[in-house]
Coordinates of C-alpha atoms and ligand atoms in Angstrom, one line a residue:
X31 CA -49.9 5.7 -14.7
X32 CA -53.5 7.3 -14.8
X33 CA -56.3 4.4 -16.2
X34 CA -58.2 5.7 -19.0
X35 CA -61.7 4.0 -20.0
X36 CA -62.4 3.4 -23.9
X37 CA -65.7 4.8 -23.9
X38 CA -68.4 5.1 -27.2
X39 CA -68.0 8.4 -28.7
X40 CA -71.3 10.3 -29.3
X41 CA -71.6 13.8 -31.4
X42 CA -68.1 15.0 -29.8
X43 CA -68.2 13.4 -26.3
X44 CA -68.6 10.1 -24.6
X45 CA -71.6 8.1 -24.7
X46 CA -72.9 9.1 -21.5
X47 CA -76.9 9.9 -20.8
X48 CA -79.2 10.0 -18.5
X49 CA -82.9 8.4 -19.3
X50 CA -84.5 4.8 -17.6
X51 CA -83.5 1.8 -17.9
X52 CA -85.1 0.0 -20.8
X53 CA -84.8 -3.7 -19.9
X54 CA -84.6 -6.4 -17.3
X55 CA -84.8 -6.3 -13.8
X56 CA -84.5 -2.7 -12.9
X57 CA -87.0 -1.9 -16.1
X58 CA -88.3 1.8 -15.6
X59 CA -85.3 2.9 -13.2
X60 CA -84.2 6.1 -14.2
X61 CA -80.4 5.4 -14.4
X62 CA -77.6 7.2 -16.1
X63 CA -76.2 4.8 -19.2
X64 CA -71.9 4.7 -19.5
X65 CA -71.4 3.0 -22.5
X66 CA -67.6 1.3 -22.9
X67 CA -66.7 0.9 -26.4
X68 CA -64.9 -2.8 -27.4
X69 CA -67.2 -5.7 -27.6
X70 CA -65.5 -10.0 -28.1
X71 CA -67.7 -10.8 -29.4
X72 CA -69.8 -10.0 -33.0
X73 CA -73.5 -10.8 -33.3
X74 CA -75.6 -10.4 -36.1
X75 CA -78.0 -8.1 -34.6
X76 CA -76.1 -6.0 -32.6
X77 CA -77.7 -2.5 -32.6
X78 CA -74.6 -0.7 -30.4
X79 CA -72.1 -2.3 -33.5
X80 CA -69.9 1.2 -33.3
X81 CA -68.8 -0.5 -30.5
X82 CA -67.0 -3.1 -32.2
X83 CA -67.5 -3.4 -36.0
X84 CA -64.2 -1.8 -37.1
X85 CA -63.5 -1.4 -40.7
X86 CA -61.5 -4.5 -42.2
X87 CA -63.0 -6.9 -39.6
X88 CA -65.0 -10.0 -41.0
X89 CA -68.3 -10.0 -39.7
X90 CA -70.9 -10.1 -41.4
X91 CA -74.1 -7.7 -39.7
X92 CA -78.0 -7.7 -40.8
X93 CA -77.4 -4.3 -41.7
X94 CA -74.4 -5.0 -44.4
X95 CA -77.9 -4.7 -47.0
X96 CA -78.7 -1.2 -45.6
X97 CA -77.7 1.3 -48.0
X98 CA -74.8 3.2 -46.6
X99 CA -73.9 1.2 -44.4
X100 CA -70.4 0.6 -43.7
X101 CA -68.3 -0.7 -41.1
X102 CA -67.1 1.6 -38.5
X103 CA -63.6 3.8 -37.9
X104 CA -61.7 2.8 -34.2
X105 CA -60.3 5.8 -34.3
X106 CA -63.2 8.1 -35.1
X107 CA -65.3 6.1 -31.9
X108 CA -63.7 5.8 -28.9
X109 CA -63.3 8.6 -26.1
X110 CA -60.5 7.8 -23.8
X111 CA -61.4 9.3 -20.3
X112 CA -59.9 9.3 -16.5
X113 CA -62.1 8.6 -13.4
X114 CA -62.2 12.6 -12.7
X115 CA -63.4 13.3 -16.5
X116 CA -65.9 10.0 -15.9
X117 CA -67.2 11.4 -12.5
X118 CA -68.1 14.8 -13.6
X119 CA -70.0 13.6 -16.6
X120 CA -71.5 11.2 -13.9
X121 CA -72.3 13.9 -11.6
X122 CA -74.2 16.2 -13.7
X123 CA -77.7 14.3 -13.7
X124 CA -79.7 14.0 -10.5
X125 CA -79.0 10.5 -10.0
X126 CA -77.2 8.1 -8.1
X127 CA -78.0 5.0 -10.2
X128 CA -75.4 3.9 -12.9
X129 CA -75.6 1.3 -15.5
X130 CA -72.4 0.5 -17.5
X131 CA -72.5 -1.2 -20.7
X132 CA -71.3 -1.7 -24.0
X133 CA -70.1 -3.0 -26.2
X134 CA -68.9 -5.8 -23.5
X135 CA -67.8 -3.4 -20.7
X136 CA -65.7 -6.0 -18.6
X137 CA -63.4 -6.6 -21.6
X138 CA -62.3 -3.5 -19.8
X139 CA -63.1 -5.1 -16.3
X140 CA -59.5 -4.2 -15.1
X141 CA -59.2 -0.3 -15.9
X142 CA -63.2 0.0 -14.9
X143 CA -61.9 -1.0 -11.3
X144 CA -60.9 2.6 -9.8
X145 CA -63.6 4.0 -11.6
X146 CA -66.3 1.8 -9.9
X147 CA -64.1 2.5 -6.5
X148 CA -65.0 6.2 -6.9
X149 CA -69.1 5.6 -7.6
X150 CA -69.3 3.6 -4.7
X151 CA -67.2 5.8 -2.7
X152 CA -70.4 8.4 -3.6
X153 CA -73.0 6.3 -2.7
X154 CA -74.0 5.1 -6.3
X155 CA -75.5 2.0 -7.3
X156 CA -73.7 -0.2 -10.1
X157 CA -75.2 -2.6 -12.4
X158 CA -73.4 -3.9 -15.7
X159 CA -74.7 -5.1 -18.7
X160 CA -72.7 -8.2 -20.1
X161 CA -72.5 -11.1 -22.4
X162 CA -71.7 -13.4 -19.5
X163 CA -68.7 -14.8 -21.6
X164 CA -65.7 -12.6 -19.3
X165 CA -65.3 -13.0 -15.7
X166 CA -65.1 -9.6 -13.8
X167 CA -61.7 -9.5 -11.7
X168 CA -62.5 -10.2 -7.9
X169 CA -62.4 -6.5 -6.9
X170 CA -64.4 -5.4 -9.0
X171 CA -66.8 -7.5 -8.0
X172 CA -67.1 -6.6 -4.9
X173 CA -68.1 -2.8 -6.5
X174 CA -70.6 -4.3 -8.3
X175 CA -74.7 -4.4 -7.2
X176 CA -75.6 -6.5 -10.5
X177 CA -75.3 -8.4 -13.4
X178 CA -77.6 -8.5 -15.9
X179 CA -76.1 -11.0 -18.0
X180 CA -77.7 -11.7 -21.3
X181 CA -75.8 -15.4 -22.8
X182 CA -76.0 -14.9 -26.5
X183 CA -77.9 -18.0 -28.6
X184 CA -77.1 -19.2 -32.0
X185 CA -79.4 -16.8 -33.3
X186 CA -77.0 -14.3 -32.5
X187 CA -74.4 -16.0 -35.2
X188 CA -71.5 -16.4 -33.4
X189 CA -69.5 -19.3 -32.7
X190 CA -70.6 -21.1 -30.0
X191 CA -67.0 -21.6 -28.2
X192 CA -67.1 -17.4 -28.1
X193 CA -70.7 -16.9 -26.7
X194 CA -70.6 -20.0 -24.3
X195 CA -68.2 -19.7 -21.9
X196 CA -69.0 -22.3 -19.4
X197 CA -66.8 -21.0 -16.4
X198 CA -68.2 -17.7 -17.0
X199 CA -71.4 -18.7 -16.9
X200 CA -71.0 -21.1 -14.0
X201 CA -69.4 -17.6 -12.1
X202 CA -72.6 -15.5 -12.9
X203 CA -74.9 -18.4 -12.5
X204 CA -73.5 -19.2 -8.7
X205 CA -73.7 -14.8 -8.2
X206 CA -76.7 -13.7 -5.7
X207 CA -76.0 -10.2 -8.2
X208 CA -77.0 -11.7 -11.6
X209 CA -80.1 -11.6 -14.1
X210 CA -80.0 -13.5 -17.1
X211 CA -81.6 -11.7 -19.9
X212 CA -81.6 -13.9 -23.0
X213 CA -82.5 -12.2 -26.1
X214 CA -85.3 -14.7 -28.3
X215 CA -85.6 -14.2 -31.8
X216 CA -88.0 -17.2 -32.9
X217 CA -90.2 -19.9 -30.4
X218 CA -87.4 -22.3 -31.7
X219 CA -84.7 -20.2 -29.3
X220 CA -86.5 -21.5 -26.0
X221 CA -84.9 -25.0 -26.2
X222 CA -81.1 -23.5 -25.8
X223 CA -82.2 -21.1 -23.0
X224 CA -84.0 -24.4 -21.0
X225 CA -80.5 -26.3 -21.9
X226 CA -78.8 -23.0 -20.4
X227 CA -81.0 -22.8 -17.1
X228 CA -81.0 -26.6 -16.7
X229 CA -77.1 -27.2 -17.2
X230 CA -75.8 -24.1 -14.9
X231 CA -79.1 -24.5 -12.6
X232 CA -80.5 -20.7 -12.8
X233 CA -83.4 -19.8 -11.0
X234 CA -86.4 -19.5 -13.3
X235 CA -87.6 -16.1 -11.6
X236 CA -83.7 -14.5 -12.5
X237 CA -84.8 -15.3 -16.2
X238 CA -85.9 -12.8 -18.4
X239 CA -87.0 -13.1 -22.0
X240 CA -86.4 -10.1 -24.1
X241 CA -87.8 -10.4 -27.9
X242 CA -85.3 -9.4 -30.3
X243 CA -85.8 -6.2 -32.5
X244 CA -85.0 -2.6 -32.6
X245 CA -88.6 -1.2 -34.1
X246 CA -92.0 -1.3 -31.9
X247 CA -93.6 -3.5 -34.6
X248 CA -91.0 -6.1 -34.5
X249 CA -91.3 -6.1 -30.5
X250 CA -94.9 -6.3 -30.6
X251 CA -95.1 -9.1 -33.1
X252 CA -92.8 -11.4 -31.2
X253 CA -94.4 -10.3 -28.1
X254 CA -97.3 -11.8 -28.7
X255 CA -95.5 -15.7 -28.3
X256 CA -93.0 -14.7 -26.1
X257 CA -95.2 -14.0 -23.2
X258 CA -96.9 -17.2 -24.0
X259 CA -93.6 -18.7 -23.7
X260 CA -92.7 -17.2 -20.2
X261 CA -96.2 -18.0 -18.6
X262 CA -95.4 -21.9 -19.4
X263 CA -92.0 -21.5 -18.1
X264 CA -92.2 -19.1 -15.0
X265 CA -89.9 -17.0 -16.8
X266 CA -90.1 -13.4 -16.5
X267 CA -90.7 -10.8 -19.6
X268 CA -88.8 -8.0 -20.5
X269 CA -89.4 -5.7 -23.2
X270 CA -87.2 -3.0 -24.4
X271 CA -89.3 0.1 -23.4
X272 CA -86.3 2.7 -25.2
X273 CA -87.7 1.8 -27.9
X274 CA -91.4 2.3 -27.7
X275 CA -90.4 5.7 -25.9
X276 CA -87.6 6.7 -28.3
X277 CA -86.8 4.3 -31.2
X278 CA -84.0 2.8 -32.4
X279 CA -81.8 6.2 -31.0
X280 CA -78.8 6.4 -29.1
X281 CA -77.9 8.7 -26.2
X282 CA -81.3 8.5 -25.0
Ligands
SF4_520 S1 -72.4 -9.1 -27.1 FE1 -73.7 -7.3 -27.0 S2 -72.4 -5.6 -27.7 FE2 -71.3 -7.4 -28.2 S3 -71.9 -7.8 -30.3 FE3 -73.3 -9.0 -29.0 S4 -75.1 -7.6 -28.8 FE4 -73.4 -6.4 -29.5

């Protein structure tokens, strides 16, 4: 049986595109984005909710006040695609650095296996964008070159049994591959990403703070204390530079 991937459907393809990587580590990398569709988990804030917010599912979203907004159609969102359809897409930029994300892309950890077989097969480097909640299977992770794993807080408005998933955590945390990326909406955030670093013993120079926001103003504002914030803590900062290069836009 062939393995087909669930990918985010843009216009009338996959969510595939090249452009640089926006946060984190790698920050400024050109890199070529494969975004999975499926997410488990359903934050407030989530700006890549066509991954996940399916019509007749509860959760509530910052942008249920938006007029027009509306939940999104499964059906009408999702690309299924085989490693040779994946690869070609792939294969078209001038590029050799992939970063696959979501939605949660290892909810589909077991499928994604032959496909990250075949990248590293051509040489390409892998990093994966994740919640930190699922534990990728062992042979993927062996495919794998990072993990930047961004543990959702309560500002994210999700049960705290779903987001904190301590042998999950305890996996990425003991991985010489992972980031953590924590996403800080107010000062009052810090205190559950100390708990987080203290409890699962992270190194304070694999933690980046990220403000939350999805307009250059919003980013700026909280900027301006976040830094603060990571100078008193040795922690690193990371801002999302897609959006002060392109706004709030997908495929780019
Ligand atoms: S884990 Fe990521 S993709 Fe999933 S709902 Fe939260 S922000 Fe969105």
């Amino acid at each position: 049986m062939t393995t087909k991937l669930k990918l985010a459907r843009l216009n009338d393809g996959p969510e595939i595109f090249y452009t640089i990587q926006g946060e984190g580590k790698n920050l400024g990398f050109p890199s070529i984005f494969v975004r999975l569709s499926l997410c488990n988990l359903y934050c407030v804030w989530c700006d890549t909710d066509y991954t996940w917010n399916w019509q007749h599912t509860p959760y509530p979203h910052l942008r249920d006040t938006e007029p027009g907004y509306q939940k999104y159609d499964k059906a009408q969102h999702i690309v299924m695609m085989e490693v040779e359809a994946l690869m070609e897409a792939v294969g078209q930029h001038p590029c050799k650095h992939v970063v696959i994300t979501g939605g949660e892309p290892l909810v589909q950890h077991k499928a994604l296996l032959p496909f990250a077989q075949r990248l590293k097969s051509e040489g390409y480097f892998i990093e994966y964008e994740t919640n930190g909640t699922i534990i990728p299977n062992e042979a993927l992770d062996i495919y794998s070159d990072q993990y930047n794993v961004s543990i959702k807080l309560s500002n994210a408005g999700v049960l705290t049994e779903e987001r904190i998933r301590p042998e999950a955590i305890s996996f990425f945390a003991q991985s010489s591959k992972s980031y953590f990326k924590f996403v800080v909406d107010s000062p009052q955030d810090l205190s559950e990403v100390l708990d987080l670093v203290q409890n699962y013993d992270i190194p304070s120079d694999k933690v980046y703070l990220m403000p939350q926001g999805t307009s250059q103003a919003l980013l700026r504002q909280k900027q301006q204390w976040l830094v603060a914030l990571c100078k008193e803590q040795g922690f690193r900062y990371t801002d999302r530079l897609h959006i002060h290069i392109y706004g709030d836009k997908r495929g780019v």
